[in-house]
PDB file of C-alpha atoms in Angstrom:
ATOM      1  CA  UNK A   1      15.261   1.641   1.088  1.00  0.00           C
ATOM      2  CA  UNK A   2      13.095   4.165   2.389  1.00  0.00           C
ATOM      3  CA  UNK A   3      11.258   1.824   4.634  1.00  0.00           C
ATOM      4  CA  UNK A   4      14.598   0.829   6.012  1.00  0.00           C
ATOM      5  CA  UNK A   5      15.106   4.216   6.998  1.00  0.00           C
ATOM      6  CA  UNK A   6      11.913   4.528   8.534  1.00  0.00           C
ATOM      7  CA  UNK A   7      12.227   1.322  10.568  1.00  0.00           C
ATOM      8  CA  UNK A   8      15.998   2.185  11.830  1.00  0.00           C
ATOM      9  CA  UNK A   9      14.973   5.775  12.667  1.00  0.00           C
ATOM     10  CA  UNK A  10      11.969   4.791  14.786  1.00  0.00           C
ATOM     11  CA  UNK A  11      11.848   5.747  18.202  1.00  0.00           C
ATOM     12  CA  UNK A  12       9.823   5.036  21.513  1.00  0.00           C
ATOM     13  CA  UNK A  13       7.949   7.856  22.827  1.00  0.00           C
ATOM     14  CA  UNK A  14       5.947   7.327  26.236  1.00  0.00           C
ATOM     15  CA  UNK A  15       2.642   9.016  26.606  1.00  0.00           C
ATOM     16  CA  UNK A  16      -0.047   8.692  29.339  1.00  0.00           C
ATOM     17  CA  UNK A  17      -3.160   6.233  28.715  1.00  0.00           C
ATOM     18  CA  UNK A  18      -5.192   9.532  28.029  1.00  0.00           C
ATOM     19  CA  UNK A  19      -2.657  10.878  25.686  1.00  0.00           C
ATOM     20  CA  UNK A  20      -1.845   7.828  23.716  1.00  0.00           C
ATOM     21  CA  UNK A  21      -5.039   7.742  21.621  1.00  0.00           C
ATOM     22  CA  UNK A  22      -4.600  11.020  20.461  1.00  0.00           C
ATOM     23  CA  UNK A  23      -1.021  10.890  19.485  1.00  0.00           C
ATOM     24  CA  UNK A  24      -1.385   7.432  17.904  1.00  0.00           C
ATOM     25  CA  UNK A  25      -4.001   8.873  15.909  1.00  0.00           C
ATOM     26  CA  UNK A  26      -2.106  11.811  14.754  1.00  0.00           C
ATOM     27  CA  UNK A  27       0.751   9.560  13.923  1.00  0.00           C
ATOM     28  CA  UNK A  28      -1.232   7.165  12.045  1.00  0.00           C
ATOM     29  CA  UNK A  29      -2.799  10.250   9.840  1.00  0.00           C
ATOM     30  CA  UNK A  30       0.764  11.543   9.132  1.00  0.00           C
ATOM     31  CA  UNK A  31       2.159   8.075   8.014  1.00  0.00           C
ATOM     32  CA  UNK A  32      -1.130   7.502   5.969  1.00  0.00           C
ATOM     33  CA  UNK A  33      -0.461  10.908   4.323  1.00  0.00           C
ATOM     34  CA  UNK A  34       3.249   9.918   3.794  1.00  0.00           C
ATOM     35  CA  UNK A  35       1.665   6.573   1.979  1.00  0.00           C
ATOM     36  CA  UNK A  36      -0.709   8.702  -0.240  1.00  0.00           C
ATOM     37  CA  UNK A  37       2.106  11.110  -1.260  1.00  0.00           C
ATOM     38  CA  UNK A  38       4.203   7.998  -2.287  1.00  0.00           C
ATOM     39  CA  UNK A  39       1.332   6.430  -4.240  1.00  0.00           C
ATOM     40  CA  UNK A  40       0.877   9.941  -6.265  1.00  0.00           C
ATOM     41  CA  UNK A  41       4.641   9.802  -7.307  1.00  0.00           C
ATOM     42  CA  UNK A  42       3.870   6.058  -8.232  1.00  0.00           C
ATOM     43  CA  UNK A  43       1.911   6.534 -11.342  1.00  0.00           C
ATOM     44  CA  UNK A  44       4.757   8.016 -13.707  1.00  0.00           C
ATOM     45  CA  UNK A  45       7.196   5.533 -12.050  1.00  0.00           C
ATOM     46  CA  UNK A  46       4.718   2.694 -12.591  1.00  0.00           C
ATOM     47  CA  UNK A  47       4.415   3.449 -16.069  1.00  0.00           C
ATOM     48  CA  UNK A  48       8.270   3.792 -16.646  1.00  0.00           C
ATOM     49  CA  UNK A  49       8.913   0.574 -14.969  1.00  0.00           C
ATOM     50  CA  UNK A  50       6.590  -1.411 -17.156  1.00  0.00           C
ATOM     51  CA  UNK A  51       7.701   0.112 -20.043  1.00  0.00           C
ATOM     52  CA  UNK A  52      11.398  -0.586 -19.123  1.00  0.00           C
ATOM     53  CA  UNK A  53      10.556  -3.991 -17.534  1.00  0.00           C
ATOM     54  CA  UNK A  54      11.966  -3.169 -14.115  1.00  0.00           C
ATOM     55  CA  UNK A  55      10.330  -2.778 -10.977  1.00  0.00           C
ATOM     56  CA  UNK A  56      10.177   0.546  -9.203  1.00  0.00           C
ATOM     57  CA  UNK A  57      12.202   1.303  -6.101  1.00  0.00           C
ATOM     58  CA  UNK A  58      10.350   0.708  -2.999  1.00  0.00           C
ATOM     59  CA  UNK A  59       7.659  -1.115  -4.554  1.00  0.00           C
ATOM     60  CA  UNK A  60       7.247  -5.017  -3.888  1.00  0.00           C
ATOM     61  CA  UNK A  61       4.717  -7.661  -3.928  1.00  0.00           C
ATOM     62  CA  UNK A  62       3.732 -10.332  -1.238  1.00  0.00           C
ATOM     63  CA  UNK A  63       7.313 -12.317  -1.812  1.00  0.00           C
ATOM     64  CA  UNK A  64       8.968  -8.812  -1.086  1.00  0.00           C
ATOM     65  CA  UNK A  65       6.911  -8.354   1.671  1.00  0.00           C
ATOM     66  CA  UNK A  66       7.568 -11.353   3.265  1.00  0.00           C
ATOM     67  CA  UNK A  67      11.289 -11.024   2.664  1.00  0.00           C
ATOM     68  CA  UNK A  68      11.456  -7.583   4.216  1.00  0.00           C
ATOM     69  CA  UNK A  69       9.393  -9.009   7.244  1.00  0.00           C
ATOM     70  CA  UNK A  70      12.286 -11.814   7.565  1.00  0.00           C
ATOM     71  CA  UNK A  71      14.731  -9.238   7.246  1.00  0.00           C
ATOM     72  CA  UNK A  72      13.139  -6.897   9.818  1.00  0.00           C
ATOM     73  CA  UNK A  73      12.525  -9.945  12.318  1.00  0.00           C
ATOM     74  CA  UNK A  74      16.292 -10.821  11.819  1.00  0.00           C
ATOM     75  CA  UNK A  75      17.100  -7.132  12.734  1.00  0.00           C
ATOM     76  CA  UNK A  76      15.491  -7.881  15.949  1.00  0.00           C
ATOM     77  CA  UNK A  77      14.346  -4.482  17.336  1.00  0.00           C
ATOM     78  CA  UNK A  78      10.872  -4.876  18.512  1.00  0.00           C
ATOM     79  CA  UNK A  79      10.134  -1.068  17.597  1.00  0.00           C
ATOM     80  CA  UNK A  80      11.398  -1.779  14.070  1.00  0.00           C
ATOM     81  CA  UNK A  81       9.171  -4.757  13.791  1.00  0.00           C
ATOM     82  CA  UNK A  82       6.174  -2.851  15.323  1.00  0.00           C
ATOM     83  CA  UNK A  83       6.815   0.123  12.688  1.00  0.00           C
ATOM     84  CA  UNK A  84       6.741  -2.220   9.796  1.00  0.00           C
ATOM     85  CA  UNK A  85       3.460  -3.738  10.839  1.00  0.00           C
ATOM     86  CA  UNK A  86       1.906  -0.289  11.477  1.00  0.00           C
ATOM     87  CA  UNK A  87       3.268   0.737   7.962  1.00  0.00           C
ATOM     88  CA  UNK A  88       2.209  -2.506   6.335  1.00  0.00           C
ATOM     89  CA  UNK A  89      -1.434  -2.386   7.875  1.00  0.00           C
ATOM     90  CA  UNK A  90      -1.767   1.536   6.855  1.00  0.00           C
ATOM     91  CA  UNK A  91      -0.482   0.746   3.353  1.00  0.00           C
ATOM     92  CA  UNK A  92      -2.938  -1.870   2.907  1.00  0.00           C
ATOM     93  CA  UNK A  93      -5.753   0.503   4.068  1.00  0.00           C
ATOM     94  CA  UNK A  94      -5.090   3.297   2.043  1.00  0.00           C
ATOM     95  CA  UNK A  95      -4.631   1.194  -0.968  1.00  0.00           C
ATOM     96  CA  UNK A  96      -8.006  -0.443  -0.244  1.00  0.00           C
ATOM     97  CA  UNK A  97      -9.680   2.856  -0.051  1.00  0.00           C
ATOM     98  CA  UNK A  98      -8.605   4.174  -3.178  1.00  0.00           C
ATOM     99  CA  UNK A  99     -11.230   4.349  -6.054  1.00  0.00           C
ATOM    100  CA  UNK A 100      -9.827   1.322  -7.778  1.00  0.00           C
ATOM    101  CA  UNK A 101     -12.467  -1.069  -9.126  1.00  0.00           C
ATOM    102  CA  UNK A 102     -12.749  -4.550  -7.381  1.00  0.00           C
ATOM    103  CA  UNK A 103     -11.510  -2.710  -3.883  1.00  0.00           C
ATOM    104  CA  UNK A 104     -13.761  -1.260  -1.205  1.00  0.00           C
ATOM    105  CA  UNK A 105     -12.754   2.230  -2.562  1.00  0.00           C
ATOM    106  CA  UNK A 106     -13.987   1.188  -6.141  1.00  0.00           C
ATOM    107  CA  UNK A 107     -17.279   0.063  -4.519  1.00  0.00           C
ATOM    108  CA  UNK A 108     -17.654   3.451  -2.668  1.00  0.00           C
ATOM    109  CA  UNK A 109     -16.669   5.286  -5.930  1.00  0.00           C
ATOM    110  CA  UNK A 110     -19.774   3.386  -7.633  1.00  0.00           C
ATOM    111  CA  UNK A 111     -22.189   4.435  -4.772  1.00  0.00           C
ATOM    112  CA  UNK A 112     -21.006   7.850  -5.252  1.00  0.00           C
ATOM    113  CA  UNK A 113     -21.519   8.067  -8.894  1.00  0.00           C
ATOM    114  CA  UNK A 114     -25.188   6.495  -8.433  1.00  0.00           C
ATOM    115  CA  UNK A 115     -25.605   9.092  -5.757  1.00  0.00           C
ATOM    116  CA  UNK A 116     -24.483  11.919  -8.198  1.00  0.00           C
ATOM    117  CA  UNK A 117     -26.237  10.641 -11.162  1.00  0.00           C
ATOM    118  CA  UNK A 118     -29.475   9.642  -9.208  1.00  0.00           C
ATOM    119  CA  UNK A 119     -29.770   6.129 -10.755  1.00  0.00           C
ATOM    120  CA  UNK A 120     -28.148   2.752 -10.546  1.00  0.00           C
ATOM    121  CA  UNK A 121     -25.764   1.685 -12.702  1.00  0.00           C
ATOM    122  CA  UNK A 122     -26.263  -1.280 -14.621  1.00  0.00           C
ATOM    123  CA  UNK A 123     -24.927  -4.432 -12.518  1.00  0.00           C
ATOM    124  CA  UNK A 124     -23.193  -5.683 -16.038  1.00  0.00           C
ATOM    125  CA  UNK A 125     -21.377  -2.510 -16.473  1.00  0.00           C
ATOM    126  CA  UNK A 126     -20.339  -2.492 -12.913  1.00  0.00           C
ATOM    127  CA  UNK A 127     -19.335  -6.148 -13.230  1.00  0.00           C
ATOM    128  CA  UNK A 128     -17.112  -5.286 -16.033  1.00  0.00           C
ATOM    129  CA  UNK A 129     -15.382  -2.576 -14.762  1.00  0.00           C
ATOM    130  CA  UNK A 130     -14.546  -4.649 -11.553  1.00  0.00           C
ATOM    131  CA  UNK A 131     -13.370  -7.248 -13.896  1.00  0.00           C
ATOM    132  CA  UNK A 132     -10.986  -5.230 -15.584  1.00  0.00           C
ATOM    133  CA  UNK A 133     -10.021  -3.667 -12.258  1.00  0.00           C
ATOM    134  CA  UNK A 134      -9.253  -7.068 -10.865  1.00  0.00           C
ATOM    135  CA  UNK A 135      -7.523  -8.291 -13.939  1.00  0.00           C
ATOM    136  CA  UNK A 136      -5.060  -5.262 -13.833  1.00  0.00           C
ATOM    137  CA  UNK A 137      -4.571  -5.735 -10.174  1.00  0.00           C
ATOM    138  CA  UNK A 138      -3.658  -9.253 -10.663  1.00  0.00           C
ATOM    139  CA  UNK A 139      -1.376  -8.343 -13.680  1.00  0.00           C
ATOM    140  CA  UNK A 140       0.526  -5.877 -11.407  1.00  0.00           C
ATOM    141  CA  UNK A 141       0.833  -8.283  -8.589  1.00  0.00           C
ATOM    142  CA  UNK A 142       2.225 -10.817 -10.871  1.00  0.00           C
ATOM    143  CA  UNK A 143       4.559  -8.209 -12.496  1.00  0.00           C
ATOM    144  CA  UNK A 144       5.952  -7.161  -8.973  1.00  0.00           C
ATOM    145  CA  UNK A 145       6.203 -10.841  -7.696  1.00  0.00           C
ATOM    146  CA  UNK A 146       8.598 -11.433 -10.619  1.00  0.00           C
ATOM    147  CA  UNK A 147      10.829  -8.977  -9.582  1.00  0.00           C
ATOM    148  CA  UNK A 148      10.479  -9.775  -6.048  1.00  0.00           C
ATOM    149  CA  UNK A 149      11.475 -13.326  -6.738  1.00  0.00           C
ATOM    150  CA  UNK A 150      14.292 -12.340  -9.019  1.00  0.00           C
ATOM    151  CA  UNK A 151      15.670 -10.031  -6.190  1.00  0.00           C
ATOM    152  CA  UNK A 152      15.372 -12.717  -3.670  1.00  0.00           C
ATOM    153  CA  UNK A 153      17.188 -15.488  -5.789  1.00  0.00           C
ATOM    154  CA  UNK A 154      19.737 -12.908  -6.327  1.00  0.00           C
ATOM    155  CA  UNK A 155      20.358 -12.531  -2.770  1.00  0.00           C
ATOM    156  CA  UNK A 156      19.825  -8.957  -2.650  1.00  0.00           C
ATOM    157  CA  UNK A 157      18.590  -7.474   0.585  1.00  0.00           C
ATOM    158  CA  UNK A 158      15.860  -5.014   0.872  1.00  0.00           C
ATOM    159  CA  UNK A 159      16.987  -3.014   4.056  1.00  0.00           C
ATOM    160  CA  UNK A 160      19.957  -0.991   3.488  1.00  0.00           C
TER     161      UNK A 160
END
């Protein structure tokens, strides 16, 4: 998959102690940008996968992440393991800041709306929206976990 290519093509670069934070930040921003672009193309993919009852390629739930982690550990290259940890952490950070109810980005969005309309939203409205968001997220989690388990039981690898 796309993550497999990123893992196997990772390279080790050496920087001075003064340069490292700068280049690490640039690399993190570039990878986060890649994740945002990938998420942007996920909308139509997600709709198609739900209507056709099949998981989109490259999208996985917690079981798939565990399987991928096992495969990368088995692969055994330290830079591949570190690369996967970076991609996983950045993916979680990016998803968490999206304006999705029940996540931190959703809370920030509510604060932004309150700032723009200059009044507090009714707590029951906010609670209802967060509940809908949480139910949707849990539904997607179950959907992807089902396909993760099916792939795992079928003995299919995630890495190419």
